[in-house]
Amino acid sequence: MSAYHPLTEQDAISIAADIEHFFPEGASLQCREIGDGNLNLVFHISDPASGKSLIMKQALPYAKVVGESWPLTLDRGRIESEKLVLDGKLAPGLVPNVYFYDAVLALTVMEDLSDHVIMRQGLIAGNRYPRYADDISTYMAQTLFYSSDLGMNQQQKKEQVGKFINPELCKITEDLIFDDPYTDSPNNSFDEAIRDAAQALWADEELQLEVALLREKFLTQAQALLHGDLHTGSVFVTEASTKVIDPEFAFYGPIGFDIGAAIANLLLNFAGQEHWSADAAARSDFRRYLTDTVRNVWQLFASKFRALWDEHGIDRLANASSSYKELYMARLLQDTAGFAGCKIVRRIVGLSHVVDIDRIPDAAAKEKAQRLALAIGTALIRNNRNIQSIEEVIDAALSAASESA
Ligand code: SR1
Ligand code: MG
């Protein structure tokens, strides 16, 4: 077995050719490095003659988005592959199949999903995904319920918490989402046109109190095994299929962080429609699709999570009181709103942005979209502890949009 080294395309072909019973003997394999994320190498290896293909994802020992000056543990490759395998059991069909994991090379070899598109790209192109809300809510309800103290043996859960300790990746989130945007950090990155809005975040003590409370939950609440980075760039879709990828940020944290990520990225696209829609009527139509999806994601998640709890809840006391369940679900919605707000704000002023906004070519439309996203994000953070219904989350987006019109 060779020592860790970043693979070349030729290395990837050699490894693929050695996998037993996958490609035909002597196949003429082709390889492209297709990684466009912040952290890893991703190789697509195919045999045009047989039509067979696979993906190899290799963790680099540093954050690719910054460079070698930002070292990063290779253990995230193990965490990602183990989480994908677990997800495949809890939410069958909603993640790629993992063929194997090579711990020395930090390399996960998995199913090729090239017939799917990254949902963020699809939304930017104006496509709609009728399966997304149902599938992502099933994914979240199944993986979150069955990894929580409500749905799994509580001693085994503690052992699982240990296997998914992910301090370096959590530190990225703690800094980039829950700290940097609220101070004049060298990590921040934003257009000069919105400096006033960034400075307003740095001076807003009331907002920072809410962020500190959400940060505390992220730091301390080992509620369930999260995906940890469930934005629309971590979801492959077709009209008929949804596959969740990239769980390298997985760890035991607050459930609302995953749901908030899904909702935040629908709302970032909502803000980006400032540019991506052809005219006002198309904008309002696509925004309605996005807010309907936000509503469906939450409502379907909540009803599936409640049903799992009713049928498979293992904690006697948690099952005994219906008021406990109501309180738990109410807190999940509030956490979802607050974390969604933090995830929106970080994508506008923090280190790593989203193309829904950053690829807007017209400076005025981009600034409008950025200010709209910040208005939605800060409203969700400010109000998170009072939110009683998903309609209030949707209203935050619609009110900010009508004020910015
Ligand atoms: C340095 S990593 C920046 C971001 O990329 C990932 O997708 C996570 O969202 C992380 O915060
Ligand atoms: Mg990722």
Coordinates of C-alpha atoms and ligand atoms in Angstrom, one line a residue:
M1 CA 0.0 0.0 0.0
S2 CA 1.5 3.4 -1.0
A3 CA 1.8 6.3 1.5
Y4 CA -0.6 9.2 1.4
H5 CA 0.0 11.5 -1.6
P6 CA -2.4 13.6 -3.6
L7 CA -3.5 11.5 -6.6
T8 CA -2.9 12.5 -10.2
E9 CA -5.4 11.5 -12.9
Q10 CA -3.0 8.7 -13.9
D11 CA -2.8 7.4 -10.3
A12 CA -6.6 7.4 -10.1
I13 CA -6.8 5.3 -13.3
S14 CA -4.3 2.8 -11.9
I15 CA -6.3 2.4 -8.7
A16 CA -9.6 2.1 -10.6
A17 CA -8.1 -0.6 -13.0
D18 CA -7.1 -2.6 -9.9
I19 CA -10.7 -2.8 -8.5
E20 CA -11.8 -6.3 -8.9
H21 CA -14.9 -7.0 -11.1
F22 CA -15.7 -3.3 -11.8
F23 CA -14.2 -2.3 -15.1
P24 CA -13.7 -5.0 -17.9
E25 CA -10.2 -6.4 -18.0
G26 CA -7.9 -4.2 -20.1
A27 CA -10.5 -1.4 -20.3
S28 CA -9.2 1.9 -21.7
L29 CA -10.1 4.1 -18.8
Q30 CA -10.5 7.9 -18.9
C31 CA -10.2 10.2 -16.0
R32 CA -11.0 13.9 -15.3
E33 CA -10.4 15.8 -12.0
I34 CA -13.8 17.5 -11.6
G35 CA -13.6 18.8 -8.0
D36 CA -15.1 22.3 -7.8
G37 CA -15.6 22.4 -4.0
N38 CA -13.5 24.1 -1.3
L39 CA -11.6 21.1 0.1
N40 CA -11.0 17.9 -2.0
L41 CA -9.9 16.3 -5.2
V42 CA -12.7 14.5 -7.1
F43 CA -11.9 12.2 -10.0
H44 CA -14.4 10.9 -12.5
I45 CA -13.2 7.6 -14.1
S46 CA -15.0 6.0 -16.9
D47 CA -14.8 3.3 -19.5
P48 CA -16.6 4.6 -22.6
A49 CA -16.7 1.1 -24.2
S50 CA -18.7 -0.5 -21.3
G51 CA -20.4 2.7 -20.1
K52 CA -19.2 2.0 -16.6
S53 CA -17.9 4.8 -14.3
L54 CA -17.2 5.7 -10.7
I55 CA -16.1 8.6 -8.6
M56 CA -13.0 8.8 -6.4
K57 CA -13.0 11.6 -3.8
Q58 CA -9.7 12.3 -2.0
A59 CA -9.3 14.6 1.0
L60 CA -6.3 16.9 0.7
P61 CA -4.3 17.7 3.8
Y62 CA -5.2 21.4 3.5
A63 CA -8.2 23.5 2.6
K64 CA -8.0 23.8 -1.2
V65 CA -10.0 27.1 -1.1
V66 CA -7.2 28.8 0.8
G67 CA -4.1 26.7 0.1
E68 CA -1.5 24.7 2.0
S69 CA -1.3 27.4 4.7
W70 CA -4.6 26.0 6.1
P71 CA -3.8 22.4 7.1
L72 CA -6.8 20.1 7.5
T73 CA -7.2 16.6 8.9
L74 CA -7.5 13.7 6.4
D75 CA -9.7 12.0 9.0
R76 CA -12.6 13.9 7.3
G77 CA -12.4 11.3 4.5
R78 CA -13.2 8.5 7.0
I79 CA -16.0 10.6 8.6
E80 CA -17.5 11.2 5.2
S81 CA -17.4 7.6 4.0
E82 CA -18.7 6.2 7.3
K83 CA -21.5 8.8 7.4
L84 CA -22.5 7.9 3.8
V85 CA -22.6 4.2 4.6
L86 CA -24.8 4.9 7.7
D87 CA -27.0 7.2 5.6
G88 CA -27.4 4.5 3.0
K89 CA -28.8 2.2 5.7
L90 CA -31.1 4.8 7.3
A91 CA -32.2 6.6 4.1
P92 CA -31.8 4.0 1.3
G93 CA -31.5 5.5 -2.2
L94 CA -30.8 9.0 -1.0
V95 CA -27.0 8.9 -1.0
P96 CA -24.4 7.4 -3.4
N97 CA -23.3 3.9 -2.9
V98 CA -19.8 3.7 -1.3
Y99 CA -17.7 1.0 -2.9
F100 CA -14.8 1.2 -0.5
Y101 CA -12.7 3.6 1.6
D102 CA -8.9 3.6 1.5
A103 CA -7.8 5.1 4.9
V104 CA -4.1 5.6 3.8
L105 CA -5.0 7.7 0.7
A106 CA -8.1 9.2 2.5
L107 CA -10.0 8.1 -0.6
T108 CA -13.7 7.3 -1.0
V109 CA -14.6 5.3 -4.1
M110 CA -18.3 5.6 -4.8
E111 CA -21.2 5.6 -7.3
D112 CA -21.0 8.1 -10.2
L113 CA -24.0 10.4 -10.2
S114 CA -23.1 12.2 -13.4
D115 CA -26.7 11.8 -14.7
H116 CA -27.7 14.2 -11.9
V117 CA -26.9 17.9 -11.5
I118 CA -25.8 19.8 -8.5
M119 CA -29.1 21.4 -7.2
R120 CA -27.6 24.9 -6.8
Q121 CA -26.7 24.9 -10.5
G122 CA -30.1 23.6 -11.5
L123 CA -31.9 26.3 -9.5
I124 CA -29.7 28.9 -11.1
A125 CA -30.8 27.6 -14.5
G126 CA -34.4 28.0 -13.4
N127 CA -35.2 24.3 -13.0
R128 CA -37.6 22.9 -10.4
Y129 CA -37.2 19.6 -8.6
P130 CA -40.5 18.0 -7.6
R131 CA -38.9 15.3 -5.5
Y132 CA -36.5 17.5 -3.5
A133 CA -38.8 18.5 -0.5
D134 CA -40.1 14.9 0.0
D135 CA -36.6 13.3 -0.4
I136 CA -34.6 15.8 1.7
S137 CA -37.2 15.7 4.4
T138 CA -37.1 11.8 4.4
Y139 CA -33.3 12.0 4.5
M140 CA -33.3 14.4 7.4
A141 CA -36.0 12.7 9.4
Q142 CA -34.5 9.3 9.1
T143 CA -30.9 10.2 9.7
L144 CA -31.5 12.7 12.4
F145 CA -34.2 10.7 14.3
Y146 CA -32.4 7.4 14.3
S147 CA -29.1 8.9 15.4
S148 CA -30.7 10.9 18.3
D149 CA -31.5 9.9 21.9
L150 CA -35.1 9.6 20.7
G151 CA -34.5 6.8 18.2
M152 CA -31.3 4.9 19.1
N153 CA -29.9 3.1 22.0
Q154 CA -28.5 5.9 24.2
Q155 CA -25.3 4.1 25.2
Q156 CA -24.5 3.2 21.6
K157 CA -25.3 6.8 20.7
K158 CA -22.5 8.0 23.0
E159 CA -20.1 5.6 21.3
Q160 CA -21.2 7.0 18.0
V161 CA -20.7 10.6 19.2
G162 CA -17.0 9.5 19.8
K163 CA -16.6 8.1 16.3
F164 CA -17.9 11.3 14.7
I165 CA -15.9 13.9 16.8
N166 CA -14.8 16.3 14.0
P167 CA -13.0 19.2 15.7
E168 CA -11.2 20.7 12.7
L169 CA -14.2 20.8 10.4
C170 CA -16.4 22.1 13.3
K171 CA -13.8 24.8 13.9
I172 CA -14.3 25.9 10.3
T173 CA -18.0 26.3 10.9
E174 CA -17.6 27.9 14.3
D175 CA -15.3 30.6 12.8
L176 CA -16.8 31.0 9.3
I177 CA -20.5 30.9 10.3
F178 CA -20.7 31.9 13.9
D179 CA -17.8 34.4 14.4
D180 CA -16.1 36.0 11.4
P181 CA -19.2 37.7 9.9
Y182 CA -19.8 39.6 13.1
T183 CA -16.3 41.1 13.4
D184 CA -13.8 42.7 11.1
S185 CA -12.1 39.4 10.5
P186 CA -9.3 38.9 7.9
N187 CA -11.2 35.8 6.8
N188 CA -14.2 37.8 5.6
S189 CA -14.7 38.5 2.0
F190 CA -17.4 41.0 0.7
D191 CA -17.9 43.5 -2.0
E192 CA -16.9 47.1 -1.1
A193 CA -20.4 48.1 -2.2
I194 CA -21.9 46.5 0.9
R195 CA -19.2 47.5 3.5
D196 CA -21.8 49.5 5.3
A197 CA -23.9 46.4 5.8
A198 CA -20.9 44.3 7.0
Q199 CA -20.0 47.1 9.4
A200 CA -23.6 47.1 10.7
L201 CA -23.2 43.4 11.6
W202 CA -20.0 44.1 13.5
A203 CA -21.8 46.7 15.6
D204 CA -25.1 45.0 16.3
E205 CA -25.0 43.7 19.8
E206 CA -28.6 42.4 19.8
L207 CA -27.9 40.4 16.7
Q208 CA -24.6 39.1 18.1
L209 CA -26.5 37.9 21.3
E210 CA -28.7 35.7 19.1
V211 CA -25.6 34.4 17.1
A212 CA -23.8 33.7 20.4
L213 CA -26.8 31.6 21.6
L214 CA -27.0 29.7 18.3
R215 CA -23.2 29.2 18.4
E216 CA -23.5 27.8 21.9
K217 CA -26.0 25.2 20.6
F218 CA -23.7 24.3 17.8
L219 CA -20.8 23.9 20.3
T220 CA -22.6 22.0 22.9
Q221 CA -25.8 20.2 21.8
A222 CA -25.0 16.6 20.6
Q223 CA -28.6 16.1 19.5
A224 CA -28.2 13.9 16.4
L225 CA -25.5 13.0 13.8
L226 CA -25.7 15.8 11.3
H227 CA -24.7 16.0 7.7
G228 CA -23.1 19.3 8.8
D229 CA -23.0 21.1 5.4
L230 CA -26.4 20.3 3.8
H231 CA -26.6 23.2 1.3
T232 CA -27.8 22.9 -2.3
G233 CA -24.3 22.2 -3.5
S234 CA -24.3 19.0 -1.4
V235 CA -27.3 17.6 -3.2
F236 CA -27.4 16.0 -6.6
V237 CA -30.8 16.0 -8.3
T238 CA -32.8 15.0 -11.3
E239 CA -36.6 15.6 -11.6
A240 CA -37.0 12.0 -10.3
S241 CA -34.1 11.6 -7.9
T242 CA -32.3 13.2 -5.0
K243 CA -28.9 12.2 -3.7
V244 CA -27.1 13.8 -0.7
I245 CA -23.3 14.0 -1.0
D246 CA -20.3 15.5 0.9
P247 CA -21.0 14.8 4.6
E248 CA -17.4 15.5 5.6
F249 CA -18.6 18.1 8.2
A250 CA -20.7 15.3 9.9
F251 CA -20.7 15.5 13.7
Y252 CA -23.2 15.3 16.6
G253 CA -24.9 18.7 16.7
P254 CA -28.2 20.4 16.8
I255 CA -30.8 19.1 14.4
G256 CA -31.9 22.5 13.3
F257 CA -28.4 23.1 11.8
D258 CA -29.1 20.6 8.9
I259 CA -32.7 21.8 8.3
G260 CA -31.5 25.4 8.5
A261 CA -28.8 24.7 5.8
A262 CA -31.4 23.3 3.4
I263 CA -33.7 26.3 3.9
A264 CA -31.0 28.9 3.9
N265 CA -29.8 27.9 0.5
L266 CA -33.3 28.0 -1.0
L267 CA -33.5 31.5 0.3
L268 CA -30.1 32.5 -1.0
N269 CA -31.3 31.4 -4.4
F270 CA -34.5 33.4 -3.7
A271 CA -32.3 36.5 -3.3
G272 CA -30.3 35.6 -6.4
Q273 CA -33.5 35.6 -8.5
E274 CA -32.9 39.4 -8.5
H275 CA -30.8 38.5 -11.5
W276 CA -31.5 34.9 -12.6
S277 CA -35.2 35.5 -13.4
A278 CA -36.0 37.0 -16.8
D279 CA -38.6 39.5 -15.5
A280 CA -40.7 40.5 -12.5
A281 CA -43.5 37.9 -13.3
A282 CA -40.9 35.1 -13.7
R283 CA -39.2 36.2 -10.5
S284 CA -42.3 36.2 -8.4
D285 CA -43.2 32.8 -9.9
F286 CA -39.9 31.2 -9.1
R287 CA -39.7 32.8 -5.7
R288 CA -43.1 31.2 -5.0
Y289 CA -41.7 27.8 -6.0
L290 CA -38.8 28.4 -3.6
T291 CA -40.9 29.5 -0.6
D292 CA -43.3 26.6 -1.3
T293 CA -40.3 24.3 -1.1
V294 CA -39.2 25.9 2.2
R295 CA -42.7 25.2 3.6
N296 CA -42.7 21.7 2.3
V297 CA -39.3 20.8 3.5
W298 CA -40.2 21.9 7.1
Q299 CA -43.7 20.5 7.1
L300 CA -42.7 17.1 5.6
F301 CA -39.7 16.9 7.9
A302 CA -41.8 17.7 11.0
S303 CA -44.6 15.2 10.1
K304 CA -42.1 12.4 9.3
F305 CA -40.0 13.0 12.4
R306 CA -43.1 13.0 14.6
A307 CA -44.3 9.8 13.0
L308 CA -41.0 8.1 13.6
W309 CA -41.1 9.3 17.2
D310 CA -44.7 8.0 17.7
E311 CA -43.8 4.6 16.3
H312 CA -40.2 4.1 17.2
G313 CA -39.4 6.5 20.1
I314 CA -37.2 4.6 22.6
D315 CA -37.0 7.1 25.5
R316 CA -39.8 6.4 28.0
L317 CA -40.0 9.9 29.4
A318 CA -39.8 11.6 26.0
N319 CA -42.6 9.4 24.8
A320 CA -44.7 9.9 28.0
S321 CA -45.6 13.6 27.5
S322 CA -47.1 15.0 24.3
S323 CA -46.2 18.4 25.6
Y324 CA -42.5 17.4 25.5
K325 CA -42.9 16.5 21.9
E326 CA -44.6 19.8 21.1
L327 CA -41.9 21.8 22.9
Y328 CA -39.1 19.8 21.1
M329 CA -40.6 20.4 17.7
A330 CA -41.2 24.1 18.4
R331 CA -37.5 24.4 19.4
L332 CA -36.4 22.6 16.3
L333 CA -38.3 25.1 14.1
Q334 CA -36.7 28.0 16.0
D335 CA -33.3 26.5 15.7
T336 CA -33.9 25.9 12.0
A337 CA -34.8 29.6 11.5
G338 CA -31.8 30.9 13.5
F339 CA -29.3 28.6 11.8
A340 CA -30.7 29.4 8.4
G341 CA -30.2 33.1 9.1
C342 CA -26.5 32.5 10.1
K343 CA -25.9 30.4 7.0
I344 CA -27.3 33.1 4.8
V345 CA -25.3 35.9 6.4
R346 CA -22.0 33.9 6.1
R347 CA -22.4 33.4 2.4
I348 CA -22.6 37.2 1.8
V349 CA -19.8 38.6 4.1
G350 CA -17.8 35.5 5.1
L351 CA -15.0 33.5 3.4
S352 CA -16.9 31.2 1.2
H353 CA -19.8 32.4 -1.0
V354 CA -22.4 30.8 -3.2
V355 CA -22.6 31.2 -7.0
D356 CA -26.4 32.0 -6.8
I357 CA -25.2 35.4 -5.7
D358 CA -21.5 35.7 -6.7
R359 CA -22.1 34.9 -10.4
I360 CA -24.5 37.7 -10.9
P361 CA -22.6 39.8 -13.5
D362 CA -24.5 43.1 -13.1
A363 CA -23.0 45.0 -10.1
A364 CA -26.3 46.7 -9.2
A365 CA -28.4 43.5 -9.3
K366 CA -25.7 41.7 -7.3
E367 CA -25.7 44.4 -4.6
K368 CA -29.5 44.2 -4.4
A369 CA -29.4 40.4 -4.1
Q370 CA -26.7 40.7 -1.4
R371 CA -28.6 43.2 0.6
L372 CA -31.8 41.2 0.3
A373 CA -30.0 38.1 1.5
L374 CA -28.6 40.0 4.5
A375 CA -32.1 41.4 5.3
I376 CA -33.6 37.9 5.2
G377 CA -30.7 36.3 7.2
T378 CA -30.6 39.0 9.9
A379 CA -34.4 38.9 10.3
L380 CA -34.3 35.1 10.9
I381 CA -31.5 35.4 13.4
R382 CA -33.2 38.3 15.3
N383 CA -36.6 36.6 15.5
N384 CA -35.5 32.9 15.8
R385 CA -36.5 32.5 19.5
N386 CA -40.0 33.8 18.8
I387 CA -40.8 31.9 15.6
Q388 CA -43.9 29.7 15.9
S389 CA -44.6 28.7 12.3
I390 CA -42.7 28.1 9.1
E391 CA -45.0 30.9 7.6
E392 CA -43.0 33.4 9.7
V393 CA -39.8 32.2 8.0
I394 CA -41.4 32.6 4.6
D395 CA -42.8 36.0 5.6
A396 CA -39.3 37.2 6.5
A397 CA -38.2 36.5 2.9
L398 CA -41.3 38.0 1.3
S399 CA -41.2 41.1 3.5
A400 CA -37.5 41.7 2.8
A401 CA -38.1 41.2 -0.9
S402 CA -41.0 43.6 -1.0
E403 CA -39.1 46.2 1.0
S404 CA -36.1 45.9 -1.4
A405 CA -38.3 46.2 -4.6
Ligands
SR1_1 C1 -12.8 26.4 4.2 S1 -14.3 25.5 3.8 C2 -15.5 26.6 3.4 C3 -16.9 26.1 3.4 O1 -16.9 25.1 2.4 C4 -17.8 24.0 2.8 O2 -18.7 23.7 1.9 C5 -18.4 24.5 4.1 O3 -19.6 25.2 3.9 C6 -17.4 25.4 4.6 O4 -17.8 26.4 5.6
MG2 MG -18.7 20.2 0.7

